[in-house]
Amino acid sequence: MSASMSLPRLSMLRKVYQHGRKHSLCISKGLGGMRLASTESKGLVLGVYEPQEEGGSFILTPTAKTFDETTGEKLTSQLKIAGRKLKCGKSRVFYGLDNAFTSVAVANLGKQDAGFDTAEQLDQAKENIRTAVAGSLMQLREYGESEVSVDPCGDAEAAAEGGSLSLYYYDELRAEKSRKPKVDITCFSQDSKELSDWTKGITLAESQNFARFLKDSPSNHMTPSKFGEHVQNALASLPNCQVTVRHKSWAESMKMMSFLSVAKGSAEPPVFLEIDYKGGKENDAPIALVGKGVTFDSGGISLKPGSDMDKMRADMGGAACVVGAIQGAVKLALPINIKGFIPLCENMPSSTALKPGDVVTAMNGKTIQVDNTDAEGRLILADALCYAETFNPTFIVDLATLTGAVMVALGGAATGGYTKSQVLWDLLSEAGSVTGDRVWRLPLFKHYTKQISDAPLADINNVGKNPRYGGSCTAAAFLQEFVTTEKWIHLDIAGVMENKNDVAYMSSGMTGRPTRTLIKFLENVSKTKL
């Protein structure tokens, strides 16, 4: 229950929503205030803050305090009996505190005055809530709870994000008995603002989870054509949203020979997806989102090592994030126009595959010497960027699992970003600090342009003159050759493709990062006059 609501002493019915499903809880009159009665097995997550002084008591959230009062202070009593320190982000499960709940997980939200951490470029309070709620829900799932109510913990949006992200796990191809049990979560509140924020948090997390699903799926289940089908099924029925699937003949007519050069090594036909969301005014210029869609990357003739090659099913991570972000923008009804551009293909070795030393011509007429066929993402993005510019967008953002170099530079801590627009960067950076999925700016110096301009056979080379050094920067410099506007952001998301214990509130597997940051960025843009 929120701090702002009154505590009625008469019986009444409360409806709680989660994904449109309604659960009824009976609230009855009791000496301690509000008392819950239920015949269903159900878990509850409550938040507490760390003691203000050594040896002090945990500080209960308003919801936890109300619960404690209605149970005759059983919660505080059990916390004292439990004794040893409960660390930030961790939880402890209690039983028998209230008939309404078979188990109650108490999560440590950290310091009550936590806020924006300048050094970390992060809203620590929000991140603490995501982590604590996630840990509690995963614990209750292991204990067999299939329905759990969650304390909004002072930020219902963050609580919903942490909860929904933590419960996602790709196991749908396993036998039914081997899958993780599903858990329905609801916001433990009556407050309309908290319920609205909770719904928004669920939307943000589900958009990222959809991107995770696309990336986690095996490449034979997520070919270019099947990717297009999934996107059509997910987006085409949403209001003001249209999905157009274009085929090889269309790409040939548009002279997208850079894109098609990558696709020609595979028996799977290439697809170019175009997504339109019209949430703004009819004459408003669209925002262009471009996503790399290599549904499997073997490296082509420049073959990758066999170790971990299976993870290259997620080399369409940029495309997945674009789809997830547009889904989120539509569901949040953001008052903007968006156009998504997604070139989809496989990069495979064969007798028809692109070869090192080949020269291809992009849509804008520039010739490209291909010295490494494993630097294919930039080749398909080149034509997509050229095509995106024909719509005169307000600005362009492209996302790609582009280089191993950015993984070396930043690891999984942040997405590497490149832009010449300070205004756009500030809006994006602020979004990342709010979502906990940060971005870090890297340079677009002329030094890197010179590196890719040294091509004896063509206008530019698809790798730098010294490919061992500054690989992410030279890749960004290459892409810059295919945009004419300075209102362009390139995001190299290779380092955040997979969760290697980088994010506590997500399971192992593909992350779908930075989908929520992109949605929050679009929301920021919708409130700003560029």
Coordinates of C-alpha atoms in Angstrom, one line a residue:
M1 CA 0.0 0.0 0.0
S2 CA 1.4 3.4 -0.8
A3 CA 2.4 5.9 1.8
S4 CA -0.2 8.4 0.5
M5 CA -3.3 6.2 0.8
S6 CA -5.6 6.0 3.8
L7 CA -6.0 2.7 5.7
P8 CA -9.7 1.9 5.6
R9 CA -11.2 -0.2 8.4
L10 CA -14.1 -1.6 6.5
S11 CA -14.1 -4.5 4.1
M12 CA -13.5 -3.8 0.4
L13 CA -12.3 -5.4 -2.7
R14 CA -9.0 -4.5 -4.4
K15 CA -8.2 -5.3 -8.0
V16 CA -4.5 -5.8 -8.9
Y17 CA -3.3 -5.9 -12.4
Q18 CA -0.5 -7.8 -14.1
H19 CA -0.4 -8.2 -17.9
G20 CA -4.1 -7.5 -17.9
R21 CA -4.9 -10.4 -15.5
K22 CA -7.0 -9.6 -12.4
H23 CA -6.4 -11.0 -9.0
S24 CA -8.9 -10.3 -6.1
L25 CA -7.7 -9.9 -2.5
C26 CA -10.2 -9.5 0.3
I27 CA -9.3 -6.7 2.7
S28 CA -11.0 -7.1 6.0
K29 CA -11.4 -5.2 9.2
G30 CA -8.8 -5.8 11.9
L31 CA -7.5 -4.2 15.1
G32 CA -4.2 -3.4 13.4
G33 CA -5.8 -1.7 10.4
M34 CA -6.0 -3.6 7.1
R35 CA -5.9 -7.3 7.1
L36 CA -5.7 -9.5 4.0
A37 CA -7.4 -12.8 3.6
S38 CA -6.9 -15.2 0.7
T39 CA -7.4 -18.9 0.0
E40 CA -4.6 -19.0 -2.7
S41 CA -1.0 -19.8 -2.3
K42 CA 0.8 -16.5 -2.9
G43 CA 4.1 -14.9 -2.2
L44 CA 4.9 -11.3 -1.2
V45 CA 8.0 -9.2 -1.7
L46 CA 8.6 -6.4 0.8
G47 CA 11.4 -3.8 0.9
V48 CA 13.5 -2.6 3.8
Y49 CA 16.4 -0.1 3.9
E50 CA 19.6 -0.5 5.7
P51 CA 19.9 0.7 9.3
Q52 CA 21.1 4.3 9.6
E53 CA 23.6 3.3 12.3
E54 CA 25.6 0.3 13.2
G55 CA 23.5 -2.3 15.0
G56 CA 20.3 -0.4 14.3
S57 CA 17.1 -1.9 12.9
F58 CA 16.1 -2.1 9.2
I59 CA 13.9 0.8 8.0
L60 CA 10.7 -0.5 6.5
T61 CA 9.2 0.9 3.4
P62 CA 5.6 2.4 3.8
T63 CA 4.2 -0.9 2.4
A64 CA 6.3 -3.1 4.6
K65 CA 5.4 -0.9 7.6
T66 CA 1.7 -1.2 6.9
F67 CA 2.1 -5.0 6.6
D68 CA 4.0 -5.1 9.8
E69 CA 1.3 -3.2 11.7
T70 CA -1.5 -5.5 10.4
T71 CA 0.4 -8.6 11.5
G72 CA 1.1 -7.4 15.0
E73 CA 4.8 -6.5 14.1
K74 CA 5.6 -10.1 13.2
L75 CA 7.9 -8.8 10.4
T76 CA 10.1 -6.7 12.6
S77 CA 10.2 -9.5 15.2
Q78 CA 11.4 -12.0 12.7
L79 CA 14.0 -9.6 11.3
K80 CA 15.4 -9.2 14.8
I81 CA 15.4 -13.0 15.4
A82 CA 17.1 -13.6 12.0
G83 CA 20.0 -11.6 13.4
R84 CA 22.9 -11.6 10.9
K85 CA 23.2 -8.7 8.4
L86 CA 21.2 -8.8 5.2
K87 CA 23.3 -7.4 2.4
C88 CA 22.1 -4.8 -0.1
G89 CA 20.2 -6.6 -3.0
K90 CA 19.8 -9.8 -1.0
S91 CA 16.6 -11.1 0.5
R92 CA 15.4 -13.4 3.3
V93 CA 12.2 -15.5 3.2
F94 CA 9.8 -15.8 6.1
Y95 CA 6.8 -18.0 6.6
G96 CA 3.6 -17.8 8.6
L97 CA 3.6 -14.0 8.9
D98 CA 0.1 -13.6 7.4
N99 CA -2.6 -16.0 6.2
A100 CA -2.8 -14.1 2.8
F101 CA 0.8 -15.1 1.9
T102 CA 2.5 -18.5 2.1
S103 CA 5.9 -16.8 2.0
V104 CA 7.2 -13.3 2.4
A105 CA 10.6 -12.3 0.9
V106 CA 12.2 -9.2 2.6
A107 CA 14.6 -7.5 0.3
N108 CA 17.4 -5.0 1.3
L109 CA 17.1 -1.9 -0.9
G110 CA 20.3 -0.4 0.4
K111 CA 20.5 3.1 1.8
Q112 CA 17.3 5.1 2.1
D113 CA 19.0 8.2 0.8
A114 CA 20.6 6.5 -2.2
G115 CA 20.3 8.6 -5.4
F116 CA 22.3 9.6 -8.5
D117 CA 25.9 8.4 -8.3
T118 CA 28.0 10.9 -10.3
A119 CA 31.1 8.6 -10.5
E120 CA 29.0 5.7 -11.6
Q121 CA 26.7 7.7 -13.9
L122 CA 23.8 5.8 -12.4
D123 CA 20.7 6.2 -10.3
Q124 CA 21.7 3.9 -7.5
A125 CA 18.3 3.9 -5.8
K126 CA 16.6 2.5 -8.9
E127 CA 19.3 0.0 -9.5
N128 CA 19.1 -1.2 -5.9
I129 CA 15.3 -1.7 -6.3
R130 CA 15.7 -3.7 -9.5
T131 CA 18.3 -5.9 -8.0
A132 CA 16.6 -6.5 -4.7
V133 CA 13.1 -7.3 -6.2
A134 CA 14.7 -9.5 -8.8
G135 CA 16.6 -11.5 -6.2
S136 CA 13.5 -12.0 -4.1
L137 CA 11.3 -13.1 -7.0
M138 CA 13.9 -15.6 -8.2
Q139 CA 14.1 -17.0 -4.7
L140 CA 10.3 -17.3 -4.4
R141 CA 10.1 -19.0 -7.8
E142 CA 12.5 -21.6 -6.5
Y143 CA 10.3 -22.0 -3.5
G144 CA 7.3 -22.8 -5.7
E145 CA 5.4 -19.6 -5.7
S146 CA 3.5 -19.0 -8.9
E147 CA 1.9 -15.7 -7.9
V148 CA 3.7 -12.9 -6.1
S149 CA 2.7 -9.4 -5.1
V150 CA 5.5 -6.9 -5.0
D151 CA 6.1 -3.8 -2.8
P152 CA 6.6 -0.8 -5.2
C153 CA 9.6 0.0 -2.9
G154 CA 9.3 3.8 -3.6
D155 CA 9.7 3.3 -7.4
A156 CA 7.1 1.0 -8.9
E157 CA 8.6 1.3 -12.4
A158 CA 12.0 0.1 -11.3
A159 CA 10.4 -2.7 -9.2
A160 CA 8.5 -3.9 -12.2
E161 CA 11.5 -3.8 -14.5
G162 CA 13.6 -5.8 -12.1
G163 CA 10.8 -8.3 -11.5
S164 CA 10.0 -8.9 -15.2
L165 CA 13.6 -9.0 -16.4
S166 CA 14.6 -11.4 -13.7
L167 CA 11.8 -13.9 -14.5
Y168 CA 12.6 -14.2 -18.2
Y169 CA 14.5 -17.3 -19.3
Y170 CA 14.7 -18.8 -22.7
D171 CA 13.7 -22.5 -22.3
E172 CA 10.8 -22.9 -24.6
L173 CA 12.5 -25.6 -26.7
R174 CA 13.1 -27.8 -23.7
A175 CA 10.7 -30.4 -22.4
E176 CA 7.9 -29.0 -20.4
K177 CA 9.0 -30.6 -17.2
S178 CA 12.5 -29.0 -17.6
R179 CA 11.3 -25.4 -18.0
K180 CA 11.3 -22.9 -15.2
P181 CA 7.9 -22.3 -13.7
K182 CA 6.0 -19.2 -14.7
V183 CA 5.4 -16.6 -12.1
D184 CA 2.7 -13.9 -12.3
I185 CA 3.7 -10.7 -10.5
T186 CA 1.4 -7.8 -9.4
C187 CA 2.0 -4.5 -7.7
F188 CA 1.1 -4.5 -4.0
S189 CA -0.6 -1.1 -4.1
Q190 CA -3.8 0.7 -4.5
D191 CA -2.2 4.0 -5.5
S192 CA -3.1 5.0 -9.1
K193 CA 0.4 6.6 -9.7
E194 CA 2.2 3.5 -8.5
L195 CA 0.0 1.2 -10.6
S196 CA 0.6 3.4 -13.7
D197 CA 4.4 3.4 -13.0
W198 CA 4.3 -0.4 -12.5
T199 CA 2.6 -0.9 -15.9
K200 CA 5.2 1.3 -17.6
G201 CA 8.0 -0.7 -16.0
I202 CA 6.4 -3.9 -17.2
T203 CA 6.2 -2.5 -20.7
L204 CA 9.9 -1.5 -20.7
A205 CA 11.0 -4.9 -19.4
E206 CA 8.8 -6.9 -21.8
S207 CA 10.1 -4.9 -24.7
Q208 CA 13.6 -5.8 -23.7
N209 CA 12.5 -9.4 -23.1
F210 CA 11.2 -9.6 -26.6
A211 CA 14.6 -8.5 -27.9
R212 CA 16.1 -11.2 -25.7
F213 CA 13.8 -13.8 -27.2
L214 CA 14.8 -12.8 -30.7
K215 CA 18.5 -13.0 -29.8
D216 CA 18.3 -16.2 -27.7
S217 CA 16.5 -18.2 -30.4
P218 CA 18.7 -20.7 -32.4
S219 CA 19.6 -19.4 -35.8
N220 CA 17.6 -22.1 -37.6
H221 CA 14.6 -20.9 -35.7
M222 CA 15.4 -17.2 -36.4
T223 CA 16.4 -17.0 -40.0
P224 CA 15.9 -13.6 -41.8
S225 CA 12.5 -14.7 -43.0
K226 CA 11.4 -16.1 -39.6
F227 CA 12.7 -12.9 -37.9
G228 CA 10.4 -10.9 -40.2
E229 CA 7.5 -13.2 -39.3
H230 CA 8.0 -12.7 -35.5
V231 CA 8.2 -8.9 -36.0
Q232 CA 5.0 -8.9 -38.0
N233 CA 3.2 -11.0 -35.4
A234 CA 4.4 -8.7 -32.6
L235 CA 4.0 -5.3 -34.1
A236 CA 1.7 -5.2 -37.1
S237 CA -1.4 -5.4 -34.9
L238 CA -0.3 -2.5 -32.6
P239 CA -2.0 0.9 -33.2
N240 CA -0.3 3.2 -35.7
C241 CA 2.3 0.6 -36.5
Q242 CA 3.1 -1.0 -39.9
V243 CA 5.7 -3.6 -40.8
T244 CA 6.8 -4.0 -44.4
V245 CA 8.9 -7.0 -45.5
R246 CA 11.1 -6.4 -48.5
H247 CA 12.9 -9.0 -50.4
K248 CA 16.1 -9.5 -52.5
S249 CA 14.7 -8.1 -55.7
W250 CA 13.8 -4.8 -53.9
A251 CA 17.3 -4.5 -52.5
E252 CA 18.7 -5.1 -55.9
S253 CA 16.5 -2.3 -57.3
M254 CA 17.7 0.0 -54.6
K255 CA 21.4 -0.8 -55.5
M256 CA 22.1 -2.2 -52.0
M257 CA 25.1 -4.2 -53.3
S258 CA 27.0 -3.8 -50.0
F259 CA 24.2 -5.5 -48.1
L260 CA 23.6 -8.1 -50.8
S261 CA 27.3 -9.0 -51.0
V262 CA 27.1 -10.3 -47.4
A263 CA 23.9 -12.3 -48.0
K264 CA 25.1 -14.1 -51.2
G265 CA 27.1 -16.7 -49.3
S266 CA 24.0 -18.2 -47.7
A267 CA 21.1 -20.2 -49.0
E268 CA 18.8 -18.2 -46.7
P269 CA 17.4 -15.3 -48.7
P270 CA 18.0 -11.8 -47.3
V271 CA 15.1 -9.6 -46.0
F272 CA 14.9 -5.9 -45.4
L273 CA 12.4 -4.9 -42.8
E274 CA 10.9 -1.5 -42.6
I275 CA 8.8 -0.5 -39.6
D276 CA 6.6 2.6 -39.4
Y277 CA 5.2 4.0 -36.2
K278 CA 3.2 7.2 -36.5
G279 CA 2.6 8.5 -33.0
G280 CA 3.4 12.1 -33.8
K281 CA 1.9 14.7 -36.1
E282 CA 1.5 13.7 -39.7
N283 CA 4.1 16.1 -41.1
D284 CA 6.7 15.6 -38.3
A285 CA 9.9 14.1 -39.6
P286 CA 10.6 10.6 -38.3
I287 CA 13.3 9.3 -36.1
A288 CA 15.3 6.7 -37.9
L289 CA 16.4 3.5 -36.0
V290 CA 18.7 1.2 -37.9
G291 CA 19.6 -2.3 -36.6
K292 CA 22.2 -4.8 -37.8
G293 CA 20.4 -8.0 -38.6
V294 CA 22.9 -10.8 -39.2
T295 CA 21.0 -13.7 -37.9
F296 CA 24.1 -15.9 -38.0
D297 CA 27.6 -14.8 -38.4
S298 CA 30.2 -17.5 -39.2
G299 CA 32.6 -14.8 -40.4
G300 CA 32.2 -15.9 -44.0
I301 CA 35.4 -16.8 -45.8
S302 CA 37.3 -15.0 -43.0
L303 CA 35.9 -17.8 -40.8
K304 CA 35.6 -17.3 -37.0
P305 CA 37.1 -19.8 -34.5
G306 CA 34.7 -22.6 -33.6
S307 CA 34.7 -21.7 -29.9
D308 CA 31.5 -19.8 -29.0
M309 CA 30.5 -19.5 -32.6
D310 CA 27.0 -20.6 -31.6
K311 CA 26.6 -17.3 -29.8
M312 CA 26.7 -15.6 -33.2
R313 CA 23.0 -16.4 -33.5
A314 CA 22.7 -13.1 -31.6
D315 CA 24.6 -11.1 -34.1
M316 CA 21.3 -9.5 -35.0
G317 CA 21.2 -7.9 -31.6
G318 CA 20.9 -4.4 -33.1
A319 CA 17.9 -5.4 -35.1
A320 CA 16.3 -7.1 -32.0
C321 CA 16.8 -3.9 -29.9
V322 CA 15.3 -1.7 -32.6
V323 CA 12.2 -4.0 -32.7
G324 CA 12.0 -4.0 -28.9
A325 CA 12.4 -0.3 -28.7
I326 CA 9.7 0.4 -31.3
Q327 CA 7.4 -2.0 -29.5
G328 CA 7.9 -0.1 -26.3
A329 CA 7.4 3.2 -27.9
V330 CA 4.1 2.1 -29.4
K331 CA 2.8 0.6 -26.2
L332 CA 3.7 3.8 -24.3
A333 CA 2.1 5.8 -27.1
L334 CA 5.1 8.2 -27.4
P335 CA 4.1 11.2 -29.5
I336 CA 6.8 10.8 -32.1
N337 CA 7.2 9.2 -35.6
I338 CA 9.7 6.4 -35.9
K339 CA 11.0 4.5 -38.9
G340 CA 12.9 1.3 -38.3
F341 CA 15.3 -0.1 -40.9
I342 CA 16.6 -3.6 -40.5
P343 CA 18.7 -5.5 -43.1
L344 CA 18.6 -9.2 -42.4
C345 CA 20.9 -11.9 -43.7
E346 CA 23.3 -14.7 -42.8
N347 CA 27.1 -14.4 -43.2
M348 CA 28.2 -17.8 -44.4
P349 CA 31.2 -19.3 -46.3
S350 CA 30.4 -20.9 -49.7
S351 CA 31.5 -20.9 -53.3
T352 CA 29.3 -17.9 -53.8
A353 CA 30.4 -16.0 -50.7
L354 CA 32.1 -12.6 -50.6
K355 CA 35.9 -13.0 -50.7
P356 CA 38.7 -11.0 -49.1
G357 CA 39.9 -8.4 -51.6
D358 CA 36.5 -8.1 -53.3
V359 CA 35.2 -4.6 -54.0
V360 CA 31.5 -3.8 -53.6
T361 CA 29.5 -0.6 -54.3
A362 CA 27.1 0.8 -51.7
M363 CA 23.8 2.5 -52.3
N364 CA 25.4 6.0 -52.2
G365 CA 28.0 5.0 -54.9
K366 CA 31.0 4.6 -52.6
T367 CA 33.2 1.6 -53.4
I368 CA 34.3 -0.6 -50.5
Q369 CA 37.3 -2.9 -50.5
V370 CA 36.5 -5.9 -48.3
D371 CA 39.7 -7.1 -46.7
N372 CA 37.9 -9.0 -43.9
T373 CA 34.5 -10.7 -44.6
D374 CA 34.0 -11.0 -40.8
A375 CA 33.6 -7.2 -40.7
E376 CA 30.3 -7.7 -42.4
G377 CA 27.9 -5.8 -40.1
R378 CA 29.2 -2.4 -41.3
L379 CA 28.6 -3.5 -44.9
I380 CA 24.9 -4.2 -44.4
L381 CA 24.5 -1.1 -42.2
A382 CA 26.1 1.1 -44.9
D383 CA 23.1 0.6 -47.3
A384 CA 20.6 0.8 -44.5
L385 CA 22.0 4.1 -43.4
C386 CA 21.9 5.5 -46.9
Y387 CA 18.3 4.4 -47.3
A388 CA 17.3 5.8 -43.9
E389 CA 18.6 9.2 -44.9
T390 CA 16.3 9.4 -47.9
F391 CA 13.4 9.9 -45.5
N392 CA 15.0 13.1 -44.1
P393 CA 14.8 11.9 -40.4
T394 CA 15.2 14.2 -37.4
F395 CA 18.2 12.1 -36.5
I396 CA 19.5 8.5 -36.9
V397 CA 20.5 5.9 -34.3
D398 CA 22.1 2.7 -35.5
L399 CA 22.7 -0.3 -33.2
A400 CA 25.0 -3.2 -34.0
T401 CA 27.0 -6.0 -32.3
L402 CA 29.8 -4.6 -34.4
T403 CA 33.2 -5.2 -32.9
G404 CA 35.1 -7.4 -30.4
A405 CA 37.2 -4.3 -29.8
V406 CA 34.4 -2.6 -27.8
M407 CA 34.2 -5.7 -25.6
V408 CA 37.9 -5.3 -24.8
A409 CA 37.5 -1.5 -24.1
L410 CA 34.3 -1.5 -22.0
G411 CA 33.4 -5.1 -21.2
G412 CA 29.7 -5.5 -20.2
A413 CA 29.6 -2.2 -18.2
A414 CA 28.3 0.0 -21.0
T415 CA 27.4 0.4 -24.6
G416 CA 30.0 2.2 -26.7
G417 CA 28.5 5.3 -28.4
Y418 CA 29.7 7.6 -31.1
T419 CA 28.2 11.0 -32.2
K420 CA 29.0 14.6 -33.0
S421 CA 25.7 15.8 -31.5
Q422 CA 26.1 16.9 -27.9
V423 CA 22.4 17.4 -27.5
L424 CA 21.5 13.9 -28.6
W425 CA 24.3 12.5 -26.5
D426 CA 23.2 14.2 -23.3
L427 CA 19.6 12.9 -23.8
L428 CA 20.9 9.3 -24.4
S429 CA 23.4 9.4 -21.5
E430 CA 20.7 10.6 -19.1
A431 CA 18.4 7.8 -20.3
G432 CA 21.2 5.3 -19.5
S433 CA 21.7 6.6 -16.0
V434 CA 18.0 6.2 -15.3
T435 CA 17.6 2.7 -16.7
G436 CA 20.9 1.4 -15.3
D437 CA 21.9 0.4 -18.8
R438 CA 24.6 2.9 -19.4
V439 CA 26.3 4.3 -22.5
W440 CA 29.9 5.6 -22.8
R441 CA 31.1 8.0 -25.5
L442 CA 34.0 7.1 -27.7
P443 CA 35.8 9.3 -30.2
L444 CA 35.1 10.0 -33.9
F445 CA 38.5 11.5 -34.7
K446 CA 39.7 12.1 -38.2
H447 CA 42.5 9.8 -37.2
Y448 CA 40.1 6.8 -37.6
T449 CA 38.7 8.0 -40.9
K450 CA 42.3 8.1 -42.3
Q451 CA 42.6 4.5 -41.1
I452 CA 39.8 3.2 -43.3
S453 CA 40.5 5.6 -46.2
D454 CA 43.7 3.7 -47.1
A455 CA 42.3 1.3 -49.6
P456 CA 44.3 0.7 -52.8
L457 CA 41.4 -0.8 -54.7
A458 CA 38.4 1.3 -53.6
D459 CA 37.2 4.5 -51.9
I460 CA 37.3 3.0 -48.4
N461 CA 38.3 -0.3 -46.7
N462 CA 36.0 -2.2 -44.4
V463 CA 38.8 -2.5 -41.8
G464 CA 41.4 -0.1 -40.5
K465 CA 44.9 0.1 -41.7
N466 CA 46.0 -1.3 -38.3
P467 CA 43.1 -3.6 -37.5
R468 CA 44.4 -4.7 -34.1
Y469 CA 44.0 -1.2 -32.7
G470 CA 41.0 1.0 -32.3
G471 CA 38.7 -1.4 -34.1
S472 CA 35.4 0.0 -32.7
C473 CA 36.5 3.5 -33.6
T474 CA 37.5 2.6 -37.2
A475 CA 34.1 0.8 -37.6
A476 CA 32.3 3.9 -36.5
A477 CA 34.4 6.0 -38.9
F478 CA 33.4 3.6 -41.7
L479 CA 29.7 4.0 -40.9
Q480 CA 30.1 7.8 -40.8
E481 CA 30.9 7.6 -44.5
F482 CA 27.3 6.7 -45.2
V483 CA 25.5 9.5 -43.3
T484 CA 25.5 13.2 -44.2
T485 CA 24.0 14.5 -41.0
E486 CA 25.8 15.1 -37.8
K487 CA 22.6 14.2 -36.0
W488 CA 23.6 10.5 -35.9
I489 CA 24.5 8.1 -33.1
H490 CA 26.2 4.8 -33.6
L491 CA 25.9 2.3 -30.7
D492 CA 28.3 -0.6 -30.7
I493 CA 26.5 -3.1 -28.4
A494 CA 28.8 -6.1 -28.8
G495 CA 30.0 -5.8 -25.2
V496 CA 26.5 -5.9 -23.8
M497 CA 25.2 -8.7 -26.0
E498 CA 25.4 -11.4 -23.4
N499 CA 25.0 -11.4 -19.6
K500 CA 28.2 -12.6 -18.0
N501 CA 27.2 -11.8 -14.4
D502 CA 27.2 -8.1 -15.4
V503 CA 23.6 -7.5 -14.5
A504 CA 22.3 -9.0 -11.3
Y505 CA 18.7 -8.9 -12.2
M506 CA 19.0 -10.9 -15.4
S507 CA 19.7 -14.6 -16.0
S508 CA 22.5 -15.8 -18.2
G509 CA 22.0 -15.6 -21.9
M510 CA 21.4 -12.7 -24.3
T511 CA 20.5 -9.4 -22.6
G512 CA 18.5 -7.4 -25.1
R513 CA 20.6 -4.4 -24.0
P514 CA 20.2 -1.4 -24.4
T515 CA 16.5 -1.6 -25.4
R516 CA 15.2 0.1 -22.3
T517 CA 17.7 2.9 -22.6
L518 CA 16.7 3.4 -26.2
I519 CA 13.0 3.7 -25.2
K520 CA 13.8 6.1 -22.4
F521 CA 15.9 8.1 -24.9
L522 CA 13.0 8.3 -27.3
E523 CA 10.8 9.4 -24.4
N524 CA 13.3 12.1 -23.6
V525 CA 13.4 13.2 -27.2
S526 CA 9.6 13.4 -27.3
K527 CA 9.7 16.0 -24.6
T528 CA 12.5 18.0 -26.1
K529 CA 12.6 20.5 -29.1
L530 CA 15.6 19.5 -31.1

